[in-house]
XYZ file of C-alpha atoms in Angstrom:
317
model
C 82.989 134.695 102.958
C 85.250 131.676 102.649
C 87.684 130.659 105.236
C 91.441 131.268 104.589
C 93.183 128.353 102.826
C 95.008 126.390 105.490
C 97.094 124.311 103.179
C 98.742 127.036 101.193
C 101.661 129.266 102.256
C 100.967 132.907 102.260
C 102.407 134.725 99.320
C 104.669 137.670 99.934
C 103.266 141.193 99.461
C 105.787 141.762 96.686
C 104.140 139.048 94.592
C 101.232 140.335 92.315
C 97.969 138.563 92.699
C 96.718 136.478 89.770
C 93.208 137.826 89.245
C 92.464 135.248 86.514
C 93.246 132.178 88.579
C 90.324 130.441 90.238
C 90.036 130.728 93.957
C 92.021 128.071 95.808
C 90.169 126.162 98.459
C 91.056 123.891 101.362
C 89.053 120.902 100.237
C 87.408 119.540 97.035
C 84.982 116.557 97.556
C 84.605 114.559 94.456
C 81.336 112.804 94.226
C 80.700 110.550 91.215
C 77.019 109.986 90.495
C 75.396 107.490 88.318
C 71.680 106.792 88.618
C 71.464 108.092 92.230
C 68.297 110.152 91.837
C 66.617 108.828 94.946
C 69.364 109.562 97.463
C 72.013 111.919 96.062
C 70.333 114.928 97.612
C 70.552 113.423 100.992
C 74.178 112.697 100.462
C 74.746 116.355 99.302
C 72.936 117.617 102.467
C 75.006 115.321 104.651
C 78.386 116.274 103.155
C 77.516 120.081 103.033
C 76.451 120.051 106.697
C 79.595 118.432 107.797
C 81.825 120.659 105.720
C 80.018 123.832 106.803
C 80.552 122.920 110.397
C 84.262 122.153 109.850
C 85.261 125.683 109.023
C 87.208 124.599 105.892
C 86.683 126.372 102.607
C 85.450 123.767 100.210
C 83.595 122.783 97.099
C 81.452 119.755 96.466
C 82.124 118.633 92.921
C 79.216 116.355 91.856
C 79.946 114.482 88.516
C 76.984 113.077 86.711
C 78.355 110.110 84.828
C 75.753 110.326 82.039
C 72.998 108.896 84.309
C 69.927 107.430 82.542
C 67.550 108.667 85.324
C 66.790 112.134 86.753
C 70.131 112.413 88.726
C 71.369 115.363 86.721
C 68.094 117.257 87.226
C 68.243 116.685 90.946
C 71.813 117.930 90.966
C 70.920 121.046 88.980
C 68.142 121.866 91.450
C 70.545 121.312 94.400
C 73.080 123.528 92.817
C 70.763 126.562 93.402
C 70.353 125.609 97.082
C 74.001 124.797 97.866
C 76.519 127.624 96.966
C 79.440 125.167 97.419
C 78.058 122.635 94.992
C 79.577 122.470 91.479
C 77.947 120.097 88.994
C 79.987 118.604 86.138
C 77.857 116.474 83.625
C 79.514 113.861 81.395
C 78.011 113.478 77.873
C 78.897 109.712 77.900
C 79.518 107.229 80.609
C 83.147 107.022 81.583
C 83.038 104.996 84.792
C 83.804 106.023 88.387
C 87.509 105.996 87.802
C 87.173 108.534 84.957
C 84.899 110.735 87.070
C 87.460 110.713 90.027
C 90.352 111.351 87.726
C 88.759 114.289 85.961
C 87.329 115.664 89.254
C 90.745 115.504 90.883
C 92.339 117.260 87.998
C 89.652 120.018 87.997
C 89.614 120.324 91.808
C 90.299 123.721 93.335
C 91.064 122.270 96.833
C 94.490 121.492 98.112
C 92.990 118.311 99.723
C 90.856 116.093 97.512
C 88.311 113.734 99.037
C 86.861 110.818 97.159
C 83.558 109.234 98.311
C 80.464 107.695 96.864
C 76.791 108.871 96.663
C 75.083 105.637 97.621
C 74.921 106.372 101.368
C 77.414 103.572 102.311
C 80.164 105.700 103.718
C 80.080 107.997 106.835
C 80.568 111.209 104.964
C 79.948 113.215 108.037
C 83.515 112.050 109.015
C 85.144 113.764 105.981
C 86.482 116.680 108.089
C 88.167 114.226 110.356
C 90.186 112.745 107.444
C 91.044 116.296 106.301
C 92.076 117.277 109.788
C 94.627 114.378 109.890
C 96.335 115.687 106.759
C 96.293 119.290 108.163
C 97.872 118.359 111.361
C 100.596 116.047 109.996
C 102.347 117.223 106.840
C 104.131 113.859 106.556
C 100.832 112.113 105.757
C 99.784 112.226 102.125
C 96.682 110.100 102.103
C 94.038 109.064 104.717
C 91.805 106.053 103.990
C 88.639 105.149 105.659
C 89.122 101.294 106.353
C 85.845 99.572 106.553
C 85.154 97.282 109.463
C 82.400 95.306 107.791
C 81.286 94.141 104.319
C 77.686 95.157 103.284
C 77.874 94.700 99.490
C 76.120 92.225 97.266
C 77.583 88.714 96.797
C 78.899 88.847 100.317
C 79.799 85.190 100.585
C 81.954 85.522 97.594
C 83.264 89.114 98.025
C 84.753 88.657 101.591
C 87.101 85.812 100.692
C 87.926 87.213 97.245
C 88.734 90.725 98.623
C 90.838 89.103 101.394
C 92.950 87.161 98.841
C 93.318 90.268 96.652
C 94.228 92.303 99.630
C 96.855 89.727 100.783
C 98.390 89.673 97.255
C 98.684 93.413 97.342
C 100.240 93.348 100.766
C 102.796 90.808 99.641
C 103.721 92.736 96.546
C 103.702 96.217 98.305
C 105.587 94.925 101.333
C 103.263 96.361 103.959
C 99.963 95.976 105.654
C 96.916 97.336 103.839
C 93.796 97.269 106.044
C 91.434 98.296 103.150
C 92.697 98.139 99.576
C 89.672 99.469 97.784
C 87.859 101.799 100.131
C 85.956 104.569 98.293
C 86.351 107.112 101.071
C 89.819 108.707 101.180
C 91.396 112.167 101.365
C 94.817 112.948 99.841
C 96.920 115.865 98.797
C 96.086 116.805 95.291
C 99.598 117.973 94.387
C 100.978 114.558 95.379
C 98.331 112.698 93.330
C 98.782 114.560 90.005
C 101.634 112.432 88.575
C 99.514 109.259 89.169
C 96.136 110.421 87.659
C 97.107 109.118 84.179
C 97.402 105.630 85.663
C 93.851 105.522 86.941
C 91.637 102.916 85.070
C 88.005 103.953 84.323
C 86.338 101.505 86.714
C 86.165 100.708 90.482
C 89.767 99.666 90.608
C 90.892 103.333 90.483
C 90.839 103.333 94.277
C 93.066 100.303 94.424
C 95.513 102.107 91.837
C 95.758 105.382 93.913
C 96.536 103.275 97.098
C 99.263 101.183 95.292
C 100.744 104.316 93.608
C 101.080 106.132 96.899
C 102.504 103.089 98.781
C 105.066 102.201 96.037
C 106.345 105.723 95.961
C 106.913 105.881 99.749
C 103.961 108.263 100.496
C 102.684 107.861 103.912
C 99.175 106.368 103.900
C 97.212 106.258 107.165
C 94.001 104.231 107.823
C 91.048 105.227 109.964
C 88.460 102.633 110.876
C 84.903 103.529 109.613
C 81.502 101.904 109.604
C 80.102 100.821 106.230
C 76.364 100.832 105.699
C 74.078 98.965 103.178
C 74.055 100.887 99.864
C 71.010 102.711 98.662
C 69.770 101.796 95.187
C 71.234 99.060 93.044
C 74.877 98.061 92.945
C 76.972 98.661 89.879
C 79.558 96.075 91.090
C 79.839 92.868 88.966
C 81.662 90.231 91.007
C 83.624 88.248 88.376
C 84.544 91.149 86.125
C 85.422 93.589 88.807
C 87.292 91.073 90.953
C 89.386 90.179 87.871
C 90.092 93.782 87.252
C 91.178 94.382 90.853
C 93.754 91.581 90.678
C 94.947 92.727 87.319
C 95.313 96.327 88.499
C 97.327 95.291 91.562
C 99.740 93.292 89.446
C 99.876 96.076 86.873
C 100.720 98.680 89.476
C 103.493 96.593 91.016
C 104.883 95.853 87.544
C 104.852 99.594 86.828
C 106.834 100.518 89.958
C 108.708 97.366 91.014
C 108.538 94.542 88.465
C 111.087 92.439 90.229
C 108.594 91.679 92.899
C 106.310 90.125 90.365
C 108.754 88.381 87.950
C 111.843 87.479 89.968
C 110.366 85.012 92.384
C 108.948 82.698 89.665
C 112.199 83.125 87.762
C 114.320 81.949 90.715
C 112.028 79.123 91.417
C 112.172 77.836 87.930
C 116.070 78.231 87.803
C 116.272 76.468 91.183
C 113.990 73.506 90.037
C 115.916 73.379 86.778
C 119.243 73.109 88.433
C 118.008 70.457 90.756
C 116.504 68.487 87.828
C 119.876 68.723 85.921
C 121.599 67.037 88.934
C 118.856 64.368 89.041
C 119.162 63.726 85.235
C 122.879 63.431 85.302
C 122.737 60.900 88.195
C 119.837 58.848 86.779
C 120.750 59.065 83.118
C 124.490 59.973 82.650
C 125.419 62.311 79.899
C 121.752 63.143 79.144
C 119.587 65.970 80.313
C 115.817 65.637 79.734
C 113.990 68.085 77.423
C 111.662 69.268 80.219
C 114.688 70.156 82.342
C 116.063 72.390 79.555
C 112.670 74.032 79.157
C 112.217 74.729 82.851
C 115.687 76.237 83.126
C 115.268 78.370 79.912
C 111.874 79.670 81.143
C 113.421 80.670 84.430
C 116.324 82.493 82.647
C 114.025 84.227 80.171
C 111.626 85.377 82.941
C 114.564 86.617 84.934
C 116.036 88.560 81.980
C 112.706 90.173 81.306
C 112.478 91.119 85.114
C 115.944 92.835 85.003
C 115.021 94.536 81.723
C 111.679 95.811 83.133
C 113.404 96.985 86.246
C 116.014 98.814 84.191
C 113.237 100.608 82.335
C 111.440 101.589 85.457
C 114.684 103.034 87.052
C 115.550 104.918 83.970
C 112.059 106.355 83.434
C 111.672 110.076 84.183
C 108.443 110.927 85.949
């Protein structure tokens, strides 16, 4: 018998029960799986053991992203052993972002947890993240902030991720200990308006972080260990680093375009005005062509910034 849902208010006795609606649960753990046949069962056992001890009602939603190995077969066998496991197979590869988006949309839990199936995250601590959301209703998302980097291309990833994180902090206006951690818990209802913004790849975790921060949702960070992954990495340094940076800028443009466009516009206008003064002094009654171009570029970017901000403010979500 499942535990009562802690995150829903009790309905009044006068309200009729909806017998057709699926059972609402406390937690849904969304677990994207792509070619994880050798270790996905261990991850399922670890997550299930932790959630069983927690007392929360839950489901473990394992999404097979059209794996080319025996991952789906392993999941189907595990589905018989674990009553809380629900397997959702994809017929074509959609990426981890697509799996997380669809998993969140189909979740029956009031709290949704994202994690990975590669043994890197301390998934035994999932109940701890959920508990923080349960105790403080002002918190909308809890993120596991990694204290170390164990991925491939470590010499390149560490400085690149630091630069991307600092750009995100600058644009978001607040400190972000871990921008793209794959372990996080959040309120499903709060996340629903932002699911359509999630890209199909790894940068979906960056997107959900930026969306919450820019809409004044309280995001808390909990320090976690990060282990070396099992199996081969699906991360491609150049391609995915570019996508991370692009997604950060895209999200800020979506919610606060002035932060991206207005600083370069003001710099160009300022340089143009200074250059006009210099031109008039050095060459009376003549302004250089490059001065005009700099000033016009600043004015055009500033106009686009104001127009974009007007569109954002008039947009109905």
